[in-house]
mmCIF file of C-alpha atoms and ligand atoms in Angstrom:
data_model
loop_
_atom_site.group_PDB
_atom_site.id
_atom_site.type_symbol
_atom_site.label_atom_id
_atom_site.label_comp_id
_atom_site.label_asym_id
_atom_site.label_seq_id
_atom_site.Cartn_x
_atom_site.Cartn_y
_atom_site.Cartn_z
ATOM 1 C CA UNK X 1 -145.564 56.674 -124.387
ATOM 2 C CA UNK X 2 -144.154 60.256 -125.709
ATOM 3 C CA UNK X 3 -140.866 60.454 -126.649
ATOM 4 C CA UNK X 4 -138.496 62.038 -124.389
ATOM 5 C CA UNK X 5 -138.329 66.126 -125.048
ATOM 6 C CA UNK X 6 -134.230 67.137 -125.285
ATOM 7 C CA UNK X 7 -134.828 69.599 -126.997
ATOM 8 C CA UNK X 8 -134.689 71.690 -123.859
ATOM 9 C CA UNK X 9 -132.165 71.995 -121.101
ATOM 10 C CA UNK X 10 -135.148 70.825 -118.564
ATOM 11 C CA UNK X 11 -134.990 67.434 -119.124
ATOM 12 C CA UNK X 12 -131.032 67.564 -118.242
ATOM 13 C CA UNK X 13 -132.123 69.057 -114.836
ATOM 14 C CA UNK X 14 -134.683 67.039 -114.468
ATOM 15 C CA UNK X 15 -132.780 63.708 -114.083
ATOM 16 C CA UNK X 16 -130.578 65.764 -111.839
ATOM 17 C CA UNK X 17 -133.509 65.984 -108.935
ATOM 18 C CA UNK X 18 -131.229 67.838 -107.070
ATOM 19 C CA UNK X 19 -130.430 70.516 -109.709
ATOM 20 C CA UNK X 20 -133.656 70.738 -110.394
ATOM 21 C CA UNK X 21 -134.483 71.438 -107.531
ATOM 22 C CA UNK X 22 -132.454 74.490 -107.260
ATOM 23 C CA UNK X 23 -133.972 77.601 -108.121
ATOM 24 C CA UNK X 24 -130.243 78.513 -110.519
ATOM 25 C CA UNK X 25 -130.051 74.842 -111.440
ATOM 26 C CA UNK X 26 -126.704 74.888 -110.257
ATOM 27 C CA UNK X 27 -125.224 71.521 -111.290
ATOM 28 C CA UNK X 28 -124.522 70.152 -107.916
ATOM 29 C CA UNK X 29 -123.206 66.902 -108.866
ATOM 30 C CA UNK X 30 -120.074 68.272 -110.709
ATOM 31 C CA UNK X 31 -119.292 70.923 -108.057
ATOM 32 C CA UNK X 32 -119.251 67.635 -105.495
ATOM 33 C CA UNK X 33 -117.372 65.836 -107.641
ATOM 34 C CA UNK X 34 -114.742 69.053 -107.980
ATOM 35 C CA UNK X 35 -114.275 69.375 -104.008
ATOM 36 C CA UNK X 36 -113.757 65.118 -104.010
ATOM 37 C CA UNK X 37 -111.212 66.066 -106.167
ATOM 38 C CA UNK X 38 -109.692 68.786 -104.212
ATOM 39 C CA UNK X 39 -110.457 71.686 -107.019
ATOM 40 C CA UNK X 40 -112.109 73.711 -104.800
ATOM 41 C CA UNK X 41 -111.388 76.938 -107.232
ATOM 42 C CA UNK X 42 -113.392 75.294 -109.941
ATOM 43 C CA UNK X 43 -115.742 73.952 -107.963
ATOM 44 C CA UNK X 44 -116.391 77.567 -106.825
ATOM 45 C CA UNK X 45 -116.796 78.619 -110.984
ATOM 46 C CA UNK X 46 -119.357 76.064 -111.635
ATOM 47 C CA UNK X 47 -121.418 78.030 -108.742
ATOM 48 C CA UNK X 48 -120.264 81.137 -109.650
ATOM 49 C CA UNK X 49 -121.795 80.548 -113.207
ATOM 50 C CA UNK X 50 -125.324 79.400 -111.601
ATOM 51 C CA UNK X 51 -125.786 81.249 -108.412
ATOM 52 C CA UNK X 52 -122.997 83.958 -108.483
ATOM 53 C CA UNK X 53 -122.918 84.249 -104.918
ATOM 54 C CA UNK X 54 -121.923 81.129 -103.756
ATOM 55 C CA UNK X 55 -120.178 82.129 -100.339
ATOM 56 C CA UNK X 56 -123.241 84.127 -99.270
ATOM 57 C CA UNK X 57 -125.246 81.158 -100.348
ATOM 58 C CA UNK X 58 -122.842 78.505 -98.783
ATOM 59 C CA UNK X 59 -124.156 80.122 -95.422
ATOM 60 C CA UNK X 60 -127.571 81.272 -96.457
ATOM 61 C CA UNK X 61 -129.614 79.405 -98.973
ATOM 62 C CA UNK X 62 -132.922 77.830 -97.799
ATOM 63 C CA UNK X 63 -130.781 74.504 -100.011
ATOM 64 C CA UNK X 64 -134.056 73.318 -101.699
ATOM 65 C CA UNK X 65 -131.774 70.878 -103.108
ATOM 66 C CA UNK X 66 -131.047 68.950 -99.941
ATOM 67 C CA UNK X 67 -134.973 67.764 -99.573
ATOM 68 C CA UNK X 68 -134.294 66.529 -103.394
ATOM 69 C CA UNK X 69 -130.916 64.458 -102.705
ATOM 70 C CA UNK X 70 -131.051 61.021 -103.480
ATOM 71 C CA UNK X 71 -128.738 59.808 -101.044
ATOM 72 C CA UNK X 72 -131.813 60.384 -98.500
ATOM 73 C CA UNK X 73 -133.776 57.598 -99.886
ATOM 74 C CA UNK X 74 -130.744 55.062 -98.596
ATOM 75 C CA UNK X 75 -129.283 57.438 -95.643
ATOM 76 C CA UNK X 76 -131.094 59.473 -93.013
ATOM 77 C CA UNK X 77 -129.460 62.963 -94.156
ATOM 78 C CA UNK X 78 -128.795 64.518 -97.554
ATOM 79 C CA UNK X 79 -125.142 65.396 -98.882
ATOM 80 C CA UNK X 80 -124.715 68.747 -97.352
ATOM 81 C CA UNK X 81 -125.252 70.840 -100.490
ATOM 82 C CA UNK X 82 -125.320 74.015 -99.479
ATOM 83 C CA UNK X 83 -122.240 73.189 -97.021
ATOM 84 C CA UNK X 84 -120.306 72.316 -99.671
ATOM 85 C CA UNK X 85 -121.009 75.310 -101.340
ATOM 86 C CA UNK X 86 -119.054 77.436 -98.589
ATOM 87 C CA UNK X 87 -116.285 74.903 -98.693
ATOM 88 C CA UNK X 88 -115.599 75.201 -102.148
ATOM 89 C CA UNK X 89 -115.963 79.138 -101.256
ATOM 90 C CA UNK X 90 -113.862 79.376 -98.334
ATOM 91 C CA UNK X 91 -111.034 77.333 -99.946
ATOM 92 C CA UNK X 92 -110.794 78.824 -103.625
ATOM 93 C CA UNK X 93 -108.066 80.742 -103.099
ATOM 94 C CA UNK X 94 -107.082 83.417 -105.285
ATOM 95 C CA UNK X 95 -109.439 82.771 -108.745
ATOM 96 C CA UNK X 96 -108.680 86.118 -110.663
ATOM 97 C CA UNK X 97 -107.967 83.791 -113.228
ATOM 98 C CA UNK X 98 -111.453 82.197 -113.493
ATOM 99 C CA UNK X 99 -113.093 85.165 -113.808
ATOM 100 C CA UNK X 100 -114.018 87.241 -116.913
ATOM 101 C CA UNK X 101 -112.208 89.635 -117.844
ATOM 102 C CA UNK X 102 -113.205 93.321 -117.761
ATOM 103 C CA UNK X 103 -114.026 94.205 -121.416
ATOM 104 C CA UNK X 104 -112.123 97.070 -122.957
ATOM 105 C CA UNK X 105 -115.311 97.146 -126.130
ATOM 106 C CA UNK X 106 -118.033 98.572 -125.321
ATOM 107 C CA UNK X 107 -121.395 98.038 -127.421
ATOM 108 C CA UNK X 108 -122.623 101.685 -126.395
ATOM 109 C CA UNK X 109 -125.538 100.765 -124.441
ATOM 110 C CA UNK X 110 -126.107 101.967 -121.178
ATOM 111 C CA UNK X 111 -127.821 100.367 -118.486
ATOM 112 C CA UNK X 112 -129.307 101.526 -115.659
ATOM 113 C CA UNK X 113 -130.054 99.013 -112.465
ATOM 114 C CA UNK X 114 -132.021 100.119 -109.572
ATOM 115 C CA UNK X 115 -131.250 98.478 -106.487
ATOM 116 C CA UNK X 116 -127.747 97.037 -105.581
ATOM 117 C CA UNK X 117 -128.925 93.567 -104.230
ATOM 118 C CA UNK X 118 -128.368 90.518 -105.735
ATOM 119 C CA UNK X 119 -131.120 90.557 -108.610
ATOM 120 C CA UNK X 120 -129.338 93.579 -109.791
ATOM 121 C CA UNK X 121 -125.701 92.629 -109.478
ATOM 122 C CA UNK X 122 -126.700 89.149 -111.326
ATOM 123 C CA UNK X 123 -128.060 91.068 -114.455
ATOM 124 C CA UNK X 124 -124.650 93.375 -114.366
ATOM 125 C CA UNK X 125 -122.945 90.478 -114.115
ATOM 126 C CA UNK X 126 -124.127 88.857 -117.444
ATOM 127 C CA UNK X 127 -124.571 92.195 -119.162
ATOM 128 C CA UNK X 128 -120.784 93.733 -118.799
ATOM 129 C CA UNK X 129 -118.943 91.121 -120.248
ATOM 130 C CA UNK X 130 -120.599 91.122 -122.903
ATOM 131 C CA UNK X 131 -120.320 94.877 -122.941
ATOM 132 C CA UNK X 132 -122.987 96.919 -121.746
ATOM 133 C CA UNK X 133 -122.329 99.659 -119.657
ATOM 134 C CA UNK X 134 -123.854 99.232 -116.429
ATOM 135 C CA UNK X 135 -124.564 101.269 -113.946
ATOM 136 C CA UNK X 136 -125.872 99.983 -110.301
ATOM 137 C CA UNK X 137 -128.209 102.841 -107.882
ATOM 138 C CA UNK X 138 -128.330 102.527 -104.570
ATOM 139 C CA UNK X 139 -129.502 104.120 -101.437
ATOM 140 C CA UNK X 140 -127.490 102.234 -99.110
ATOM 141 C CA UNK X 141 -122.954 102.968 -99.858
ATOM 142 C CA UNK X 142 -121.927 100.095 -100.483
ATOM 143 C CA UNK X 143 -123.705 96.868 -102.413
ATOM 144 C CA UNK X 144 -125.222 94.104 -101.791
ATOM 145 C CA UNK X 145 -128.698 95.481 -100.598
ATOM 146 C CA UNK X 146 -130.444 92.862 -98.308
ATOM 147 C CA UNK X 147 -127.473 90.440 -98.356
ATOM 148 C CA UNK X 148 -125.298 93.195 -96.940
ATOM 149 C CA UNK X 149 -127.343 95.005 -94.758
ATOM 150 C CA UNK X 150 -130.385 92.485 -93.202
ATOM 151 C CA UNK X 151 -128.178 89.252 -92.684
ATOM 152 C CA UNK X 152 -126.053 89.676 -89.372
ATOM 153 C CA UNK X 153 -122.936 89.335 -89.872
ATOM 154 C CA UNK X 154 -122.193 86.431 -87.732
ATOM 155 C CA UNK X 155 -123.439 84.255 -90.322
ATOM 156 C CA UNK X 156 -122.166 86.338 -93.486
ATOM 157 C CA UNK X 157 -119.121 88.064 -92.560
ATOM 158 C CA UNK X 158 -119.038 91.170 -94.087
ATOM 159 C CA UNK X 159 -115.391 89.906 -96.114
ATOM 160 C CA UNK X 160 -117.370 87.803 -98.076
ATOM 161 C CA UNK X 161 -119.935 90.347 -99.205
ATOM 162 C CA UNK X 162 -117.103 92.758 -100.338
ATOM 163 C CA UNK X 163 -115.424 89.754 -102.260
ATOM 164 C CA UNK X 164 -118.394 88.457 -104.110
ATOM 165 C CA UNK X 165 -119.668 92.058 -104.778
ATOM 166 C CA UNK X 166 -116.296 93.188 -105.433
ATOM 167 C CA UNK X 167 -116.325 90.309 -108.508
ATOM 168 C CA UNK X 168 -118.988 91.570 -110.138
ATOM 169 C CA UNK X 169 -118.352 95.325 -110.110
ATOM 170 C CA UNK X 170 -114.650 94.623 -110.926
ATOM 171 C CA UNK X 171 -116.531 93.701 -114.248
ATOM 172 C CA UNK X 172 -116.607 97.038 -115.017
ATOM 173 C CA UNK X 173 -119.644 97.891 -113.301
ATOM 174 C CA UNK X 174 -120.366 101.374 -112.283
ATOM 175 C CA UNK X 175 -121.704 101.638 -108.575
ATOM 176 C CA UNK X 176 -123.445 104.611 -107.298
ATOM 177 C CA UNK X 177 -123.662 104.206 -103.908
ATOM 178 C CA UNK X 178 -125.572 106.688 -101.706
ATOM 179 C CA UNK X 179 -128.263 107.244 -104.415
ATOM 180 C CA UNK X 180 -131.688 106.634 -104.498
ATOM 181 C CA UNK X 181 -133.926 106.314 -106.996
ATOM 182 C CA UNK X 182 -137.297 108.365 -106.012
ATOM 183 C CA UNK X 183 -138.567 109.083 -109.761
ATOM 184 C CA UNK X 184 -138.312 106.326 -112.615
ATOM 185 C CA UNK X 185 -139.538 109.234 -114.512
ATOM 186 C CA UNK X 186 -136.616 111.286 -113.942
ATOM 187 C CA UNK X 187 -134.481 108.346 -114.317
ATOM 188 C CA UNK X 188 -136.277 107.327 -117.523
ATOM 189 C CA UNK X 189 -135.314 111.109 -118.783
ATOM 190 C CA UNK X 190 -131.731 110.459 -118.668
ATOM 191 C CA UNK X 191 -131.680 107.983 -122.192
ATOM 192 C CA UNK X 192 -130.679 104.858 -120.410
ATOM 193 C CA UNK X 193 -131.196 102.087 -123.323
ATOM 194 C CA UNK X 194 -132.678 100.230 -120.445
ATOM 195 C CA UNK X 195 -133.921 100.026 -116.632
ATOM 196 C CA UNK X 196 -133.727 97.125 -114.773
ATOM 197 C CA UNK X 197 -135.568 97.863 -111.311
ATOM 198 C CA UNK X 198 -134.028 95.010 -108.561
ATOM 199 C CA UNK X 199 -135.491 96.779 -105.521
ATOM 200 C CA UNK X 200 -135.990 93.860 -103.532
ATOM 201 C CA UNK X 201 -138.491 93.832 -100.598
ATOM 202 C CA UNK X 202 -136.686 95.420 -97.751
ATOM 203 C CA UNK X 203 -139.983 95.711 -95.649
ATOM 204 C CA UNK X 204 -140.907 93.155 -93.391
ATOM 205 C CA UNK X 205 -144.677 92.299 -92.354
ATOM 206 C CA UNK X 206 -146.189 94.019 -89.538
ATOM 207 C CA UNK X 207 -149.350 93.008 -87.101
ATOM 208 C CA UNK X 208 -152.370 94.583 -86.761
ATOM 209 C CA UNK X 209 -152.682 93.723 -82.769
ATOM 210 C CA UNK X 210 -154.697 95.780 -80.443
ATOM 211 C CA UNK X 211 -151.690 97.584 -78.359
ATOM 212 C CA UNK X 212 -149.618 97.321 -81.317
ATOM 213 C CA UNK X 213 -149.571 101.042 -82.138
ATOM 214 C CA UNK X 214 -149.857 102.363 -78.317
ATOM 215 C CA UNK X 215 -146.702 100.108 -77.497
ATOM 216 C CA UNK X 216 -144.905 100.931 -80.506
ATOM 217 C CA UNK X 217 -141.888 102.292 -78.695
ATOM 218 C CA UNK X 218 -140.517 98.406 -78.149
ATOM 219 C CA UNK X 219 -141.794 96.689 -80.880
ATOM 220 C CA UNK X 220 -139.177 96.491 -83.938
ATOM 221 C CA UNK X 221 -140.419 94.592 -87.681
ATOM 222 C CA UNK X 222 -137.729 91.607 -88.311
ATOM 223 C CA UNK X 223 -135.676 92.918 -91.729
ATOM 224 C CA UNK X 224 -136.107 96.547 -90.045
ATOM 225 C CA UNK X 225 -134.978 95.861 -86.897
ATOM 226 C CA UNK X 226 -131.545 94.157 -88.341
ATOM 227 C CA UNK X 227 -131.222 96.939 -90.865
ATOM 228 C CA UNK X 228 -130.965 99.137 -87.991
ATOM 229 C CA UNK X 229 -128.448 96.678 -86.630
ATOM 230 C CA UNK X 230 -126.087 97.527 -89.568
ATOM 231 C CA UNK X 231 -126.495 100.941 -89.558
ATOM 232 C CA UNK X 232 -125.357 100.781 -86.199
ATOM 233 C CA UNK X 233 -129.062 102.858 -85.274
ATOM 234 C CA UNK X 234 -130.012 100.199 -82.839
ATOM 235 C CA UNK X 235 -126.842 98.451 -80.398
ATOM 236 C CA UNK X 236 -128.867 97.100 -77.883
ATOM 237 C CA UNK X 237 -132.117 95.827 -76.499
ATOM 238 C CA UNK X 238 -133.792 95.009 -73.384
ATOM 239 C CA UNK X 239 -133.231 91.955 -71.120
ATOM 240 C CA UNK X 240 -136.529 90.183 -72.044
ATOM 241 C CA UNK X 241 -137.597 90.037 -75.905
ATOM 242 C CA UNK X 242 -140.103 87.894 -77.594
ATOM 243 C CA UNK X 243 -139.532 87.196 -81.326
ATOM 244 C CA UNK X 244 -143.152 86.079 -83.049
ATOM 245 C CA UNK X 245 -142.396 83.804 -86.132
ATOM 246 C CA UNK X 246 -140.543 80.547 -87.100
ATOM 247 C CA UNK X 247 -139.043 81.616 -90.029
ATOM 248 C CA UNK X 248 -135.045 82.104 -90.670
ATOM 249 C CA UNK X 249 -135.766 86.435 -90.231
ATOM 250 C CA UNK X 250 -136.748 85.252 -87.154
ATOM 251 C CA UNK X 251 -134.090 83.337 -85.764
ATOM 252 C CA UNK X 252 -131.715 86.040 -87.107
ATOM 253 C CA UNK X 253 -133.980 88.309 -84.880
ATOM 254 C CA UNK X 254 -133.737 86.504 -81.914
ATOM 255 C CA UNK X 255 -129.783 85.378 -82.253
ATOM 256 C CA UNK X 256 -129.078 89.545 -82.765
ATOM 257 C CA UNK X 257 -131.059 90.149 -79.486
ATOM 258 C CA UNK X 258 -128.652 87.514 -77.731
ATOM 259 C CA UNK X 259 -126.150 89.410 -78.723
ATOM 260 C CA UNK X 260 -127.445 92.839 -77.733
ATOM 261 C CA UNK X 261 -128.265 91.836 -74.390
ATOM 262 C CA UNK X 262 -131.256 89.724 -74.706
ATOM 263 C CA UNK X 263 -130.748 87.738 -71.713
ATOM 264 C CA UNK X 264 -134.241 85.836 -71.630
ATOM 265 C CA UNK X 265 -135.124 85.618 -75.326
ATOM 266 C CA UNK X 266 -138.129 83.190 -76.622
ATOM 267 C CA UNK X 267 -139.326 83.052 -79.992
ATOM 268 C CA UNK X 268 -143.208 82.223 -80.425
ATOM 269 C CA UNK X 269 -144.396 79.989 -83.281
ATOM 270 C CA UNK X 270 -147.752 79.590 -84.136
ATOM 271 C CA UNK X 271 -146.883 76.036 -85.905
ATOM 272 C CA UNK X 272 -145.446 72.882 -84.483
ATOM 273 C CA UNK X 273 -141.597 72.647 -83.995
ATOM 274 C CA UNK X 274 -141.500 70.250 -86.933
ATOM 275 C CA UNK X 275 -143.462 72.674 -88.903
ATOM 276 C CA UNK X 276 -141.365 76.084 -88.685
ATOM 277 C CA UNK X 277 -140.367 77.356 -91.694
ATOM 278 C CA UNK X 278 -136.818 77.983 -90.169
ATOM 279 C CA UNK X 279 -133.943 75.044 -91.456
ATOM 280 C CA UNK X 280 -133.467 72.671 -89.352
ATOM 281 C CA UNK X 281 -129.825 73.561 -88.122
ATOM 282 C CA UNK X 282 -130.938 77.063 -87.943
ATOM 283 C CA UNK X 283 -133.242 76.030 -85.397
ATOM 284 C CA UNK X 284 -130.506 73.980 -83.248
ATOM 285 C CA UNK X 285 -127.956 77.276 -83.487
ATOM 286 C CA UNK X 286 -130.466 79.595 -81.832
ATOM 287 C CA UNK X 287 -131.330 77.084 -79.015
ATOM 288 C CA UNK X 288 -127.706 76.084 -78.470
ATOM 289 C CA UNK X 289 -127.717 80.346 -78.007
ATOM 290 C CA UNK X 290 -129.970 79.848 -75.219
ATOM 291 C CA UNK X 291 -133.014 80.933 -77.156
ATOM 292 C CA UNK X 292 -136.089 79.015 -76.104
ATOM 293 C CA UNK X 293 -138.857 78.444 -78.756
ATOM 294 C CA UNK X 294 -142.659 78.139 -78.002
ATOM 295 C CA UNK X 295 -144.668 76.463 -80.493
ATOM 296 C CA UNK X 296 -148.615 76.528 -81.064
ATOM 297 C CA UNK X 297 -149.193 79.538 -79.944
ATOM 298 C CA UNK X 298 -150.982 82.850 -81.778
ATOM 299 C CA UNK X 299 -150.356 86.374 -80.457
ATOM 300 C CA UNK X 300 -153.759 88.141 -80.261
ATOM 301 C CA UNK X 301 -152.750 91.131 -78.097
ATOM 302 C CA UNK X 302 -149.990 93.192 -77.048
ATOM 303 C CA UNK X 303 -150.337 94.622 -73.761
ATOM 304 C CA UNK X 304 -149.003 97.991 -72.249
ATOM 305 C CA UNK X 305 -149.780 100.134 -69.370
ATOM 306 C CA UNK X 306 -149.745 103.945 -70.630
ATOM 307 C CA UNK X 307 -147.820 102.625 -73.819
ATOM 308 C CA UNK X 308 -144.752 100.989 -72.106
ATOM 309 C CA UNK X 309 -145.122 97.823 -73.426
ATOM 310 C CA UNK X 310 -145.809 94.828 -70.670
ATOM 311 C CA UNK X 311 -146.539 91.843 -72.561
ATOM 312 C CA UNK X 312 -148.058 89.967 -75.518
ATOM 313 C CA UNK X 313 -151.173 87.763 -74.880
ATOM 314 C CA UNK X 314 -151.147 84.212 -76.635
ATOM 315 C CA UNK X 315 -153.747 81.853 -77.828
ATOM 316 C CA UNK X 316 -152.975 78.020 -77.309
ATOM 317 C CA UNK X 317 -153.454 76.628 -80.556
ATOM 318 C CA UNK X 318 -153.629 72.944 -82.465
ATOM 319 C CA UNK X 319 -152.782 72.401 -85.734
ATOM 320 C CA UNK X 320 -155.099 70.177 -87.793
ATOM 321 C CA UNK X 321 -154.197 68.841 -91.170
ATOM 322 C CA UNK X 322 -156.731 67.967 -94.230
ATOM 323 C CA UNK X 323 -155.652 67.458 -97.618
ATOM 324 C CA UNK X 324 -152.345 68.495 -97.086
ATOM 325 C CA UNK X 325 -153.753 72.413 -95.650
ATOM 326 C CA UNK X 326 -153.331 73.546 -92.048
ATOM 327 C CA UNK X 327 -156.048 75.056 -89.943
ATOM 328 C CA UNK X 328 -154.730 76.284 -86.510
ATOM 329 C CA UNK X 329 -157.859 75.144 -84.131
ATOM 330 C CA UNK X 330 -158.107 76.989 -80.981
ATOM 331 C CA UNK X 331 -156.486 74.665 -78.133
ATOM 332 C CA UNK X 332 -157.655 76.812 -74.714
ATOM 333 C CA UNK X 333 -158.559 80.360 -74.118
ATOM 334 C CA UNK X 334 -156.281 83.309 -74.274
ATOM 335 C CA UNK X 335 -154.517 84.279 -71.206
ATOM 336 C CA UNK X 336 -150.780 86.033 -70.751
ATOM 337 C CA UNK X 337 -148.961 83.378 -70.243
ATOM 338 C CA UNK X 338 -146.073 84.544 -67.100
ATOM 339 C CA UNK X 339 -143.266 84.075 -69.507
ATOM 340 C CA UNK X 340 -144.209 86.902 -71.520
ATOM 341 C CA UNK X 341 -145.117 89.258 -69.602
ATOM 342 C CA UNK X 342 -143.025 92.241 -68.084
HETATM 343 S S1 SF4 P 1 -127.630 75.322 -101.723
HETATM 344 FE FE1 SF4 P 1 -129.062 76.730 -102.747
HETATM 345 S S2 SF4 P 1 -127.954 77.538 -104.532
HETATM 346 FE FE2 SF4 P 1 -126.852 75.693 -103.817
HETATM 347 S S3 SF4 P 1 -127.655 73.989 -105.048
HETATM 348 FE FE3 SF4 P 1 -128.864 74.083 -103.136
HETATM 349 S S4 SF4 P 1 -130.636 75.403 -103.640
HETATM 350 FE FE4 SF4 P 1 -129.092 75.740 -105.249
#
């Protein structure tokens, strides 16, 4: 038998399964243990330190920790990790003093960050304290990228955005707001001791149906469509909307269209209920909307007349399971099912 490897911190997460589980390996245990205690401020820090956006997170994460918890192996749920984590956020009161303070030496190296989303703001964060100059671009005014501008609000008030931003650019970080970055070769020209490109992936997946393009008018991409929410470009929608995908974009799609005036709203999932990638109480907040989900179906066409777009065409659809890997097997021809048609 090897000996055990400390040499690294990985063994230290690993007994953790939990905080190993996390993608920050934030040490969930002792941030419980802080809120048993009532020390919901610190609690907050020892997220802070890992995740450094803990509120967002608290109402966001996709909480790979909670499949990880022990306590599921002698209770039906997991401790509600990610829960906790807005808990300790919503209750922290005022923790100026927590936080670093903004450096008055500077080491005379500037930084330049493209993108204002988290990625970005996480490298500022550990690079002004320790004095760097940073400096965040951004084509959007204010920062946050994604987090700010293609999660409705309704689940991330925009408060908390401007408070968790607000703590890392009170750092010391420069934010240029309003500016995009169209040539790293221009950028490069300006001496920056260093470019750290955060961009994200603020483009969501289209599909190449036939009618797609003719009936473009009314069909909206998922991050795009709730960008346009924010910028206030798009403030309602029609009565009927179909939502294709199971995923949390999805949901956030088809609980925004509620709230535009989606009156008969259905989201269409090619996989089993049980197998959407949406969370579970994600799932149960967008039915409790009125949102009805279809499973095991596969759009194949979208149909129009003259480009106004009438419906989408479905394929029934089974899924079948070998070694672990799905193949969707065709369950019945294709046919427009009533529901979705206009
Ligand atoms: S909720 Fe997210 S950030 Fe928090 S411990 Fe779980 S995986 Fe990590």
């Amino acid at each position: 038998m090897k000996p055990t490897d400390i040499s690294t911190p990985d063994h230290f997460h690993r007994v953790v399964d939990c905080q190993w589980a996390c993608p920050a390996h934030t040490p969930v245990p002792q941030y419980i243990g802080l809120i048993a205690e009532g020390r919901y401020a610190e609690a907050y820090m020892v997220n802070w330190e890992a995740n450094v956006f803990p509120g967002i997170l608290g109402r966001t994460c996709d909480r790979p920790c909670e499949p990880a918890c022990r306590r599921a192996r002698v209770e039906k749920e997991p401790v509600a990790i990610c829960r906790l984590k807005r808990v300790a956020a919503d209750h922290k009161g005022d923790i100026a003093g927590y936080l670093p303070e903004r450096t008055t030496k500077t080491n005379d190296k500037r930084i330049a960050l493209v993108g204002g989303g988290p990625a970005s703001l996480t490298v500022a964060r550990d690079l002004a304290p320790l004095g760097y100059q940073c400096t965040i671009f951004d084509g959007d005014p204010k920062a946050g990228g994604m987090m700010r501008t293609r999660i409705p609000h309704f689940r991330v008030p925009e408060h908390v955005i401007d408070e968790e931003t607000g703590y890392v650019l009170d750092l010391g970080v420069a934010f240029r707001g309003g500016t995009r970055i169209d040539s790293m070769k221009t950028l490069l020209a300006e001496g920056w001791d260093a470019v750290f490109v955060g961009a994200g992936a603020p483009h969501g997946q289209d599909l190449a149906l036939p009618g797609r393009n003719e009936a473009h008018a009314n069909i909206h991409i998922g991050v795009e469509w709730l960008a346009s929410i924010w910028f206030k470009h798009v403030t309602r929608i029609g009565k009927r909307v179909v939502v294709i995908g199971g995923g949390n974009t999805a949901i956030d799609c088809a609980r925004s269209a509620r709230r535009l005036g989606g009156e008969d709203v259905r989201m269409v999932v090619r996989s089993r209920f049980g197998d959407m990638k949406a969370l579970a109480w994600e799932k149960d907040d967008v039915q409790r909307e009125g949102v009805v989900i279809c499973n095991d179906l596969v759009p194949r066409e979208i149909t129009h007349d003259n480009g106004r777009l009438t419906g989408v065409n479905f394929e029934p659809v089974t899924s079948v399971f070998e070694n672990g890997k799905r193949t969707l097997v065709s369950a019945g021809p294709c046919n427009i099912s009533p529901a979705m048609t206009w």
